[in-house]
mmCIF file of C-alpha atoms in Angstrom:
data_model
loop_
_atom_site.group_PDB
_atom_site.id
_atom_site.type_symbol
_atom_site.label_atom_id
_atom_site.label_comp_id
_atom_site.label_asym_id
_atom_site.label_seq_id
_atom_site.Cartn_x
_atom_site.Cartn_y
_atom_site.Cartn_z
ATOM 1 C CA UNK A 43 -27.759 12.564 -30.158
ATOM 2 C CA UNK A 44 -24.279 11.816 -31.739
ATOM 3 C CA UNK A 45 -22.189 9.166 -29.694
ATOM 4 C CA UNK A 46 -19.694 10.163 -26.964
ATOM 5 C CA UNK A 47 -16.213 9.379 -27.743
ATOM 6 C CA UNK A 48 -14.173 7.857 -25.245
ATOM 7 C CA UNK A 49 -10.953 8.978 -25.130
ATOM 8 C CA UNK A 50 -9.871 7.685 -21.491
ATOM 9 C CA UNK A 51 -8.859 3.900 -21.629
ATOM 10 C CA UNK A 52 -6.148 4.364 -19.341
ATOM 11 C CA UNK A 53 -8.646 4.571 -16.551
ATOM 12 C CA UNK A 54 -10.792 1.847 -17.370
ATOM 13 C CA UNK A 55 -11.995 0.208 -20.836
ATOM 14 C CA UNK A 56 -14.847 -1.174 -22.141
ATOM 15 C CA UNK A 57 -15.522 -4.952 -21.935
ATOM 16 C CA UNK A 58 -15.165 -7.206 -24.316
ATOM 17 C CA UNK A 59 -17.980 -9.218 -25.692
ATOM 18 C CA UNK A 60 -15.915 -12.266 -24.675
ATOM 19 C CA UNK A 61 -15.437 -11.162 -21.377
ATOM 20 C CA UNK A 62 -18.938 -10.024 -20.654
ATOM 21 C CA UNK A 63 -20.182 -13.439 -21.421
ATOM 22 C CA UNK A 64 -17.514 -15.600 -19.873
ATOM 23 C CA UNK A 65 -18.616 -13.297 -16.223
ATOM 24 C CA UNK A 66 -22.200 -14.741 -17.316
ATOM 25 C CA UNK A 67 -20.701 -17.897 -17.759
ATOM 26 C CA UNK A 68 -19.356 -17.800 -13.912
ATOM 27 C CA UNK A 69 -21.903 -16.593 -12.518
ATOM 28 C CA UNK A 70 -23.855 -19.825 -13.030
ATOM 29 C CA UNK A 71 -20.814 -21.597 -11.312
ATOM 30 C CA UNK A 72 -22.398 -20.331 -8.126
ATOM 31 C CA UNK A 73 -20.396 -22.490 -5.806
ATOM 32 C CA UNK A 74 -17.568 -21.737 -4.022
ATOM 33 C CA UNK A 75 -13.860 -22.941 -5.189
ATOM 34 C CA UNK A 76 -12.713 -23.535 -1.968
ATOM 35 C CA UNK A 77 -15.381 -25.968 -0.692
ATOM 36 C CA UNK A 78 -14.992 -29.814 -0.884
ATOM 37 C CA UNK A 79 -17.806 -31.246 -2.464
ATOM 38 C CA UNK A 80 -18.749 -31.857 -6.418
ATOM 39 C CA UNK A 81 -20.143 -28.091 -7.033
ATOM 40 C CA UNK A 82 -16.985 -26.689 -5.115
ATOM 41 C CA UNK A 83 -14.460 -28.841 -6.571
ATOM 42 C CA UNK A 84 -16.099 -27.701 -10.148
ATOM 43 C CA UNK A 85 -15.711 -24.368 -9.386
ATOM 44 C CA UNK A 86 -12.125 -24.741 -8.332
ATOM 45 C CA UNK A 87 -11.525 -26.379 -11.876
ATOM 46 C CA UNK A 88 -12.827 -23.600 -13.810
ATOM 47 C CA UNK A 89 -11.143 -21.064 -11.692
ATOM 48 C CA UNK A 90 -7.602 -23.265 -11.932
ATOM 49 C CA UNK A 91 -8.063 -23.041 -15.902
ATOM 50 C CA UNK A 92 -8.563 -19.444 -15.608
ATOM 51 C CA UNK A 93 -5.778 -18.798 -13.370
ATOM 52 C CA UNK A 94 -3.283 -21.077 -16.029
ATOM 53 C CA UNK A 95 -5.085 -19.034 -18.914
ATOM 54 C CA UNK A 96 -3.947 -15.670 -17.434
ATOM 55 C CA UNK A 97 -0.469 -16.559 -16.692
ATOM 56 C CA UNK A 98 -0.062 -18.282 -20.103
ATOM 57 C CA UNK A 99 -1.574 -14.817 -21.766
ATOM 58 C CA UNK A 100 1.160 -12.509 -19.755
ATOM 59 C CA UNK A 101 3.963 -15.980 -20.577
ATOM 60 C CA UNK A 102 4.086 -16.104 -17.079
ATOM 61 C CA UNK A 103 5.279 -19.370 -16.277
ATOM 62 C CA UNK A 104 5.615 -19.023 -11.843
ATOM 63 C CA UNK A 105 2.710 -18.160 -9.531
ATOM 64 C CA UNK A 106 0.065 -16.025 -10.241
ATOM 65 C CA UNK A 107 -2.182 -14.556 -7.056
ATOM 66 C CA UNK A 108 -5.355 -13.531 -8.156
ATOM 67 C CA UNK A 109 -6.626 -10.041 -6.176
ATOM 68 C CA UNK A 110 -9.128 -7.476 -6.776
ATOM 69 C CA UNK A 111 -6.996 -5.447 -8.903
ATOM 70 C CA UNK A 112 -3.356 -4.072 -9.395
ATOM 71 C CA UNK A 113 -4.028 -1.847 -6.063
ATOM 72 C CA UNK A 114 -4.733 -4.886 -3.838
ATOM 73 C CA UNK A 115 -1.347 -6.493 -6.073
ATOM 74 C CA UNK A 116 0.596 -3.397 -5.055
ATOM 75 C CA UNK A 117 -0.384 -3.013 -1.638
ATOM 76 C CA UNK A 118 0.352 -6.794 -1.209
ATOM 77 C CA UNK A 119 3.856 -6.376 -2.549
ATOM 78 C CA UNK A 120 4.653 -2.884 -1.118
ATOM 79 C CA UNK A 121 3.634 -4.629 2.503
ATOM 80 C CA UNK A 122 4.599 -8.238 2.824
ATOM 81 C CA UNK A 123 7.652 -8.418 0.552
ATOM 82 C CA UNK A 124 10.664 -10.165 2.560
ATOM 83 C CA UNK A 125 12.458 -7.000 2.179
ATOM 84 C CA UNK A 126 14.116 -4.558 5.057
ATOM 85 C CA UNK A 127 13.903 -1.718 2.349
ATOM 86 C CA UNK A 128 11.687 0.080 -0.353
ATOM 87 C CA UNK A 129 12.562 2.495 -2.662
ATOM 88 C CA UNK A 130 9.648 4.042 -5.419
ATOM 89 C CA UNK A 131 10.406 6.362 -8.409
ATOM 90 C CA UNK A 132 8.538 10.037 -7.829
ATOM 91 C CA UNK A 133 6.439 9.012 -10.547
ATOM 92 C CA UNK A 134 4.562 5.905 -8.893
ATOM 93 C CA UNK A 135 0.730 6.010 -9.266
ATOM 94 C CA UNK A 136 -1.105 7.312 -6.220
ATOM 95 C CA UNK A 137 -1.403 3.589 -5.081
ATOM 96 C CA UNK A 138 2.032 3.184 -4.570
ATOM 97 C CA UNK A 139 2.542 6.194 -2.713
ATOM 98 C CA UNK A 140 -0.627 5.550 -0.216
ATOM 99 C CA UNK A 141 1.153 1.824 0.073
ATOM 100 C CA UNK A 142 4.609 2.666 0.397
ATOM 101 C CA UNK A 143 4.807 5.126 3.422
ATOM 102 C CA UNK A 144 8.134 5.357 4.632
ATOM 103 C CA UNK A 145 9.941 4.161 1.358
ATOM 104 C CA UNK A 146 12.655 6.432 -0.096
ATOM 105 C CA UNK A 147 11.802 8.295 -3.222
ATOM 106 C CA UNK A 148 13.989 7.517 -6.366
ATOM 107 C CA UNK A 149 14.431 11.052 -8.736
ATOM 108 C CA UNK A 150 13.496 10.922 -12.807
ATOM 109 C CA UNK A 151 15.313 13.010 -15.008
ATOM 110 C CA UNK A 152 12.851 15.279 -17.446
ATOM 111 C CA UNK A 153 12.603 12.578 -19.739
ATOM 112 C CA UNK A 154 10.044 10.793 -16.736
ATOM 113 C CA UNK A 155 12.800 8.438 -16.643
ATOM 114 C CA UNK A 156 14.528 6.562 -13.652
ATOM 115 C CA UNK A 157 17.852 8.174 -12.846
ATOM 116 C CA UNK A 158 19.761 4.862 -13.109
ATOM 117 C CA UNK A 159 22.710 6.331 -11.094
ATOM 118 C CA UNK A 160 20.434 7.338 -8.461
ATOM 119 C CA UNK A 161 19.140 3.954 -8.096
ATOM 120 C CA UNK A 162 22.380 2.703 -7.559
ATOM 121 C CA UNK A 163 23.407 4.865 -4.998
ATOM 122 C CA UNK A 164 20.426 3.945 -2.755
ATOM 123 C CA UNK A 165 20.924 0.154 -3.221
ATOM 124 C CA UNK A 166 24.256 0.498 -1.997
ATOM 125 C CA UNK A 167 23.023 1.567 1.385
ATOM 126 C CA UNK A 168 22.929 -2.324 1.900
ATOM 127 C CA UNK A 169 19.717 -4.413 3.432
ATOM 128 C CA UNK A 170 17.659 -6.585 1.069
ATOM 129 C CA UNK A 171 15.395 -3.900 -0.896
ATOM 130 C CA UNK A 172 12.139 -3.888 -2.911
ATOM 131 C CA UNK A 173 12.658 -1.297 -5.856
ATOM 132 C CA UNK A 174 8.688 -0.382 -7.255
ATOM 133 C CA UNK A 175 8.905 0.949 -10.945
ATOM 134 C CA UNK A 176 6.272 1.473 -13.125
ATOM 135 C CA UNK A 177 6.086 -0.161 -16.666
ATOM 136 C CA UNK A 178 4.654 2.971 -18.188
ATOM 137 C CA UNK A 179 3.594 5.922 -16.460
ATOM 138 C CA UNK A 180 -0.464 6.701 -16.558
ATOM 139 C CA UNK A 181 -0.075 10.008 -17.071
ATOM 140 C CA UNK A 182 2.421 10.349 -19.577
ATOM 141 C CA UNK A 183 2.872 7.198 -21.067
ATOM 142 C CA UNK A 184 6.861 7.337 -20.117
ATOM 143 C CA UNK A 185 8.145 3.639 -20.242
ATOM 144 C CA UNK A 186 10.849 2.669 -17.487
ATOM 145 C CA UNK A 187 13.667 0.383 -19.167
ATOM 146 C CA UNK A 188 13.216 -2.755 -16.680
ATOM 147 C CA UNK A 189 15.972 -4.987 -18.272
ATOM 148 C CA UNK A 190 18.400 -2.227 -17.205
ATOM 149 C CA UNK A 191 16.451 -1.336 -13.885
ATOM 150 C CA UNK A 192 15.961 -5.213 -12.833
ATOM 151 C CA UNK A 193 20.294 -5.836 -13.735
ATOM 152 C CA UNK A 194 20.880 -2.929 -10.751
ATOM 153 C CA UNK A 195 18.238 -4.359 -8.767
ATOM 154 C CA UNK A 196 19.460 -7.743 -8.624
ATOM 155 C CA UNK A 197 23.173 -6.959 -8.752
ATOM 156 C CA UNK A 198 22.207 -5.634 -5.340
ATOM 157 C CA UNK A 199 20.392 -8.868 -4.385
ATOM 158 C CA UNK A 200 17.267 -6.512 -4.484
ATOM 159 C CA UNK A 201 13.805 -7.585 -5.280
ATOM 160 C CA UNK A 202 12.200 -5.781 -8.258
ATOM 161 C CA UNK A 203 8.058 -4.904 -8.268
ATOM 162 C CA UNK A 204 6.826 -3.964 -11.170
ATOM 163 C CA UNK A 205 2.950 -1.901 -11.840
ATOM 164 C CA UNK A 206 2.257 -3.096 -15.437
ATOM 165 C CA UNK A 207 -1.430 -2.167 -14.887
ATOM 166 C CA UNK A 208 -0.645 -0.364 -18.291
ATOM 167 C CA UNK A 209 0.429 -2.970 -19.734
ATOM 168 C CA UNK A 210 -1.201 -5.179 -22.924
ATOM 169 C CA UNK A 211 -0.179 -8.859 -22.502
ATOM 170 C CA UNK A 212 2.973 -9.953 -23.793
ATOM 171 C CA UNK A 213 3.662 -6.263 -24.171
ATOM 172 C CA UNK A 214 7.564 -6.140 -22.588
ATOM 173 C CA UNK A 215 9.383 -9.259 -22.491
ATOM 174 C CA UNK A 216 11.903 -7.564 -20.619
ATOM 175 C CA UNK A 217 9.373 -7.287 -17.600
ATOM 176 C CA UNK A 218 8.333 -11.110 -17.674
ATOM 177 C CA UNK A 219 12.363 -12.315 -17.819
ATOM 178 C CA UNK A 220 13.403 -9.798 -15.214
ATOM 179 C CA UNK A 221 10.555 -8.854 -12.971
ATOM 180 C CA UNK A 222 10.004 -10.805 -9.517
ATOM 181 C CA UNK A 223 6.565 -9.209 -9.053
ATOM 182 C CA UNK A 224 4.484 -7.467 -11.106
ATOM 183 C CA UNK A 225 1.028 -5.996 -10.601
ATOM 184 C CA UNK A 226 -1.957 -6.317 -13.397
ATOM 185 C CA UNK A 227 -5.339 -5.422 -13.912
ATOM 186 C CA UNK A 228 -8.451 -7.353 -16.124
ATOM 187 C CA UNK A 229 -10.272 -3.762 -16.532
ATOM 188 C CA UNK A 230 -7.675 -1.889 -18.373
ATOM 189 C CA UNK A 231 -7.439 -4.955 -20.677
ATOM 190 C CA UNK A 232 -11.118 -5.520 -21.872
ATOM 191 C CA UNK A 233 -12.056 -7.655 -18.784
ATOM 192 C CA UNK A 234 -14.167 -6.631 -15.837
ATOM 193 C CA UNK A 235 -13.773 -4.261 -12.915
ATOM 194 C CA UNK A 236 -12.450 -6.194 -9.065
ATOM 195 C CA UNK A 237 -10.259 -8.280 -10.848
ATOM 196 C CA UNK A 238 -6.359 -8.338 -10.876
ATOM 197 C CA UNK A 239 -3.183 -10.090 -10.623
ATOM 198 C CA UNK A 240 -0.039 -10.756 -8.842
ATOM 199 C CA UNK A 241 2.269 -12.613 -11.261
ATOM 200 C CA UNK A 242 5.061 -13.906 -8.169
ATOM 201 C CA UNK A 243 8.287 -15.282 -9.426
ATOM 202 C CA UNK A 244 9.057 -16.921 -5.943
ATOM 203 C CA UNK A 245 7.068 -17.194 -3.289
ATOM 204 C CA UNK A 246 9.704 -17.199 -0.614
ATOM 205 C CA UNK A 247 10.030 -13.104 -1.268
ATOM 206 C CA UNK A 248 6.525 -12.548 0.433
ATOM 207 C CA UNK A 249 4.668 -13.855 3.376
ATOM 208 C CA UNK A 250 1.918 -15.587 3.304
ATOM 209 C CA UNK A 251 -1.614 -14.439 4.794
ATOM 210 C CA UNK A 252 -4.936 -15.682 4.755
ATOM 211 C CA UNK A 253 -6.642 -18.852 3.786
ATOM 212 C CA UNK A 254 -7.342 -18.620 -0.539
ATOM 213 C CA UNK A 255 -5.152 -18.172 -2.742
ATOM 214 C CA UNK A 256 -2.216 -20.840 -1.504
ATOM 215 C CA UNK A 257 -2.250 -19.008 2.030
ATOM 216 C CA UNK A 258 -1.334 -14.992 -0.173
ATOM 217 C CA UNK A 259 -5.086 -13.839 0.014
ATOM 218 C CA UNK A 260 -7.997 -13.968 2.302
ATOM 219 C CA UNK A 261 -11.651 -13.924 0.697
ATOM 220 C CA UNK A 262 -13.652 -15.769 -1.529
ATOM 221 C CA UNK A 263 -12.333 -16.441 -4.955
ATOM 222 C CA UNK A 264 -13.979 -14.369 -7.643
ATOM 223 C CA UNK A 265 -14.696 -16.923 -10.351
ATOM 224 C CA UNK A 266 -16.658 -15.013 -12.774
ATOM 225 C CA UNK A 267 -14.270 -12.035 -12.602
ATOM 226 C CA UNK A 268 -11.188 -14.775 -13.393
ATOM 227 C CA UNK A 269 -13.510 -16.395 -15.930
ATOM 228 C CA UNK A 270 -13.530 -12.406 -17.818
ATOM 229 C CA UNK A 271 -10.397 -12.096 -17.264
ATOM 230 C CA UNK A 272 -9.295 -14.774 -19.204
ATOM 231 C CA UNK A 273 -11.248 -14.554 -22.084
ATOM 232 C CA UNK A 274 -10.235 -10.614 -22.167
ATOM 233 C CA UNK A 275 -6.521 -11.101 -22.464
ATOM 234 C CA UNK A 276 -6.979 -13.804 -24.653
ATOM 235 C CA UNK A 277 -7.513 -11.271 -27.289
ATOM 236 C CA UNK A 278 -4.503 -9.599 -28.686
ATOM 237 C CA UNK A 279 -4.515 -6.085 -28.755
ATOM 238 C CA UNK A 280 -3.636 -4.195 -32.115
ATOM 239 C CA UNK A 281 -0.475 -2.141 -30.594
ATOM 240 C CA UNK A 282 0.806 -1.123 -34.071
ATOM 241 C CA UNK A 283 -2.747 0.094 -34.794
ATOM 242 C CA UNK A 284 -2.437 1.986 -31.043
ATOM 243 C CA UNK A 285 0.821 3.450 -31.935
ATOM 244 C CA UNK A 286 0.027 4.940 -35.298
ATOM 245 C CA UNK A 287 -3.206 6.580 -33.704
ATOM 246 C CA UNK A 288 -1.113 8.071 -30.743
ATOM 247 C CA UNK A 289 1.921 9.279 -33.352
ATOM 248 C CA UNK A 290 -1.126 10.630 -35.890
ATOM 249 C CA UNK A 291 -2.453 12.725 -32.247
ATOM 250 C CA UNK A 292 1.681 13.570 -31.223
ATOM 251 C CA UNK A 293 1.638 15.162 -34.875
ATOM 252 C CA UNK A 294 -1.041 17.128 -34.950
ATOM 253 C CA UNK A 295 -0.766 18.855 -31.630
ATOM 254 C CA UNK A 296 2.546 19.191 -32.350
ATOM 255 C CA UNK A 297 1.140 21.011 -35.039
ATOM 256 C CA UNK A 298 -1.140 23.191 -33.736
ATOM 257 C CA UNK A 299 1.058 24.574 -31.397
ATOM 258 C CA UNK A 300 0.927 22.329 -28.561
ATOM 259 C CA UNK A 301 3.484 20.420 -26.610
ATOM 260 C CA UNK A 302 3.637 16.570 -26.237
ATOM 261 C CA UNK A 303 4.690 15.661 -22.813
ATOM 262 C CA UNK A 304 8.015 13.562 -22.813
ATOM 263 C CA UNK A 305 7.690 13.001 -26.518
ATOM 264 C CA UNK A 306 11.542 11.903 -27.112
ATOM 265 C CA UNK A 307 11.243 9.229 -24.113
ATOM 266 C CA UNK A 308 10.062 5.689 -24.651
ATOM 267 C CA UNK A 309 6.122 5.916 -24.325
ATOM 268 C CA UNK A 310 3.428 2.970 -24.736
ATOM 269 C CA UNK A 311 1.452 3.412 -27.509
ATOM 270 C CA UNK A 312 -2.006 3.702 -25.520
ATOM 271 C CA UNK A 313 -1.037 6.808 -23.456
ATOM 272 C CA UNK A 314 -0.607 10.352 -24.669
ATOM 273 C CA UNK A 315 -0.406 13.533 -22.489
ATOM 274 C CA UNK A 316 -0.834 17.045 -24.289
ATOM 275 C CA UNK A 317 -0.132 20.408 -22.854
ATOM 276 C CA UNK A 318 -2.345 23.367 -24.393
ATOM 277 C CA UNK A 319 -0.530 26.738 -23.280
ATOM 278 C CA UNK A 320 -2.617 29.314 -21.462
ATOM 279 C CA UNK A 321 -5.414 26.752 -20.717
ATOM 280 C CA UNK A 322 -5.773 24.949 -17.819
ATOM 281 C CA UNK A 323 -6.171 21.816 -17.399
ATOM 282 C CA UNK A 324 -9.706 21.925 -15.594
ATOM 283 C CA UNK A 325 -11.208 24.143 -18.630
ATOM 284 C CA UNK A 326 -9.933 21.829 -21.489
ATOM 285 C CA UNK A 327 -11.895 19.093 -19.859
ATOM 286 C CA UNK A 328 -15.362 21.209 -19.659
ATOM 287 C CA UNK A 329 -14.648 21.958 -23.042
ATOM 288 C CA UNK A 330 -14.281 18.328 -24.334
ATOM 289 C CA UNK A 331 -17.029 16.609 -21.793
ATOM 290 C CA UNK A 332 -19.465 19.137 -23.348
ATOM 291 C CA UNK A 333 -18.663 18.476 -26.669
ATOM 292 C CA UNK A 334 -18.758 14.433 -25.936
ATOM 293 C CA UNK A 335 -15.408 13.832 -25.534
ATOM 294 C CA UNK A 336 -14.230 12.004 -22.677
ATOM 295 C CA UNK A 337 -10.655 12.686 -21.575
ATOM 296 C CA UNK A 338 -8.503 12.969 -18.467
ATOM 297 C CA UNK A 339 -6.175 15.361 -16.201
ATOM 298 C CA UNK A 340 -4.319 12.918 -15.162
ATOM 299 C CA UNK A 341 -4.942 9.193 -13.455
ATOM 300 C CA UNK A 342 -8.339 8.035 -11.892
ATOM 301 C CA UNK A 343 -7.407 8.006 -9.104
ATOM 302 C CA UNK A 344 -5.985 11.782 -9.057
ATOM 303 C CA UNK A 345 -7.508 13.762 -11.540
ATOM 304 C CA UNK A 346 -10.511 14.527 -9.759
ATOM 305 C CA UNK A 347 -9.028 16.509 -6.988
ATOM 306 C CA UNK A 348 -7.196 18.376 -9.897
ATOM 307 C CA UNK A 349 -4.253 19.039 -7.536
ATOM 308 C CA UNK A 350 -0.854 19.799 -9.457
ATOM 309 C CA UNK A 351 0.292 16.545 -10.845
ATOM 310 C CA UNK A 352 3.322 15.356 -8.874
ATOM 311 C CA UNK A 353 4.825 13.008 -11.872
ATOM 312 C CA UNK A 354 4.974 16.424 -14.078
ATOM 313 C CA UNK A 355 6.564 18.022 -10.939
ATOM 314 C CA UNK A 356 9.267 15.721 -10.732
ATOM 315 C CA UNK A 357 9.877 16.380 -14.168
ATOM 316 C CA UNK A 358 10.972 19.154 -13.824
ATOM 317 C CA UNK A 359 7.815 21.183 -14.524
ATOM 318 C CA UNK A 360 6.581 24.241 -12.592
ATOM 319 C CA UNK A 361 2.899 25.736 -12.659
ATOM 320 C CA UNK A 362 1.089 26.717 -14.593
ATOM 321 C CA UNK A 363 2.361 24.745 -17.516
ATOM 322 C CA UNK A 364 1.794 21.611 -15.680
ATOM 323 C CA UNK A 365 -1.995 22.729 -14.968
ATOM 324 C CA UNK A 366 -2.383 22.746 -18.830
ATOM 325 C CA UNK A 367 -1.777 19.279 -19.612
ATOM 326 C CA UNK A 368 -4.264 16.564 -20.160
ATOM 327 C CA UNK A 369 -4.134 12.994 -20.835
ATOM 328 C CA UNK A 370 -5.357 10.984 -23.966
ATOM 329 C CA UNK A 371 -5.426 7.580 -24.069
ATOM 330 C CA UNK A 372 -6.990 4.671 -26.561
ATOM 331 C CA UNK A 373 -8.104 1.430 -26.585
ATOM 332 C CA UNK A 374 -9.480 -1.355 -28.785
ATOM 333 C CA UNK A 375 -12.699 0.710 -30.089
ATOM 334 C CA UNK A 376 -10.845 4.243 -30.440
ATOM 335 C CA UNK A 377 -10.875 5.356 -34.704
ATOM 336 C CA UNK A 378 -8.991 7.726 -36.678
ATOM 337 C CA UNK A 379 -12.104 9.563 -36.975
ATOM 338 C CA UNK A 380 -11.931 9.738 -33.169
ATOM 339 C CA UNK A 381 -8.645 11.078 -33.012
ATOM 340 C CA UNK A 382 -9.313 13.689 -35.224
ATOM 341 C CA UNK A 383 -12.175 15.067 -33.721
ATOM 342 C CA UNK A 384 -10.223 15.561 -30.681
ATOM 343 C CA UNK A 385 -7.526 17.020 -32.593
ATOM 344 C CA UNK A 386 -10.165 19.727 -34.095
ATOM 345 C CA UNK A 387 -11.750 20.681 -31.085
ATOM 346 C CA UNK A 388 -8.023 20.709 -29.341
ATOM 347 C CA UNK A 389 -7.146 23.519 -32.221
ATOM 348 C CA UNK A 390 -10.253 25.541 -31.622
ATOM 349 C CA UNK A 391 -9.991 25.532 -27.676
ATOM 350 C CA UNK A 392 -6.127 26.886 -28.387
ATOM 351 C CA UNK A 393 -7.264 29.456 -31.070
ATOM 352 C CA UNK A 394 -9.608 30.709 -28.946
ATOM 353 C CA UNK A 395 -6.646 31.075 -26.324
ATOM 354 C CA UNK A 396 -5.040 32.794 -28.596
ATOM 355 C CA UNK A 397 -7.104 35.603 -29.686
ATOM 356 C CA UNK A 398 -7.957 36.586 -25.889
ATOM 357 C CA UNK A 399 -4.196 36.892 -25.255
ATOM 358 C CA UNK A 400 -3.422 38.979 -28.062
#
């Protein structure tokens, strides 16, 4: 049986070799951090060196809170900033929106991109404000231009959160000279599942809870997950590789008749999202999973339910093109030769198309 290929690294990638055995490595520490004796205060050592590892991989020199993942980051942000407001683009991820009820929702132009003037008519409301933006959309790739955002923000004396579960360490510098918080994740990076980050630039803008993590977190510390965590980011990954693969995939869609969602905008290199006309969405994906080819509609989190993606809505796009669009994104292992298979099955699906509308 020929190999799968994995075409969906923007929902979770595969772990590194490093990381895999650094998780083995903590699961002999068996003890817990927080206790007092020898065993305890030897876990607490190896999870301290983890914790400095992390923050020194992102350049992150202020506090880093270590959760189960950039959902727990958000949802700790979103709820116990020291802020009276909250305002979120319409192209969050679905954990922001779940987090954030009651926030006022920020318009993006059809580029995917923060309407700037928009933002600064809401700040001027008044009252201390949290302002959620995404790094780079997980659907389309579209990157938000934080040094601009975070110079509004704080002009405003707002407080600016930033999702960079998308993003590769040391990816945006802009995001660690700007951002106040900002939400990561180990499993999009090479390291393991339950495992995340909240990189805090002060913490006098939240309020404390619980009894780990310097009073920000309640729960035992997950060792081995910080231990894969570490050794995963550790590893650069090859973004100029990344990019040529995605602009080889733009190309050839482009190509073959397709349309490359928000292809003039700023987009990270790991995310592409493809629209095949007169072919939904749900189809393509049958089409691909049979043939071995694992791809997405949309986010994790969403794509399941296959209900009309709301970042392509407020986009400006209207059904059914928005039904046709899936989502390609690569990681460390993805090939050439991996790209191009897609890209040849992508022109026969839309051939095929084709010839029963003519």
């Amino acid at each position: 049986m020929a190999a799968r290929i994995y075409l969906d690294h923007a929902a979770t990638t595969p772990m590194l070799d490093e990381a895999l055995a650094a998780v083995a490595e903590g699961m002999r520490h068996w003890a817990n951090p927080s206790s007092p004796h020898a065993e305890g205060r030897a876990a607490r050592a190896a999870l301290e060196n983890a914790r400095a590892r992390i923050a020194a991989a992102y350049g992150w020199p202020h506090e880093l809170v270590l959760t189960s993942g950039a959902s727990e980051s958000l949802h700790m942000a979103l709820t116990r900033s020291m802020a009276e407001r909250r305002l979120i683009t319409a192209v969050e991820h679905d954990s922001v929106l779940r987090h954030a009820e009651g926030a006022a929702m920020l318009p993006v132009g059809a580029d995917g991109i923060l309407d700037l003037d928009a933002l600064r008519a809401a700040l001027a409301a008044g009252g201390r404000t949290l302002v959620c933006v995404q790094w780079a959309n997980s659907e389309t790739g579209v990157r938000q231009p934080i040094g601009r955002i975070a110079e509004i923000v704080h002009a405003a004396g707002g407080i600016l959160l930033v999702d960079a579960a998308q993003m590769s360490a040391r990816a945006d510098d802009a995001v660690i000279r700007h951002a106040d918080l900002v939400a990561v994740s180990a499993h999009k990076r090479g390291g393991p599942p339950g495992i995340g980050a909240l990189l805090v630039r002060d913490f006098g803008v939240l309020l404390p809870m619980g009894g780990q993590e310097k009073g920000y977190r309640a729960g035992t510390e997950n060792l081995p997950g910080a231990l894969g965590y570490a050794a995963a980011v550790a590893i650069p990954e090859d973004i100029r590789r990344l990019s040529e693969l995605r602009a080889r995939l733009d190309r050839m869609i482009r190509d073959a008749g397709g349309e490359v969602v928000a292809e003039a905008s700023a987009r990270t290199p790991t995310i592409g999202a493809y629209r095949m006309p007169g072919v939904s969405s749900a189809a393509q994906l049958i089409r691909f999973d049979m043939a071995g080819i694992s791809v997405s509609a949309g986010s994790a989190c969403s794509s399941g339910s296959m209900r009309p993606s709301h970042v392509l809505m407020a986009m400006g796009w209207s059904e059914p093109e928005l039904r046709e669009v899936v989502r390609v994104s690569f990681g460390r292992t993805t090939s050439e030769a991996e790209v191009d298979a897609f890209a040849d099955l992508w022109r026969t699906i839309a051939a095929e198309a084709r010839a029963r509308a003519a």
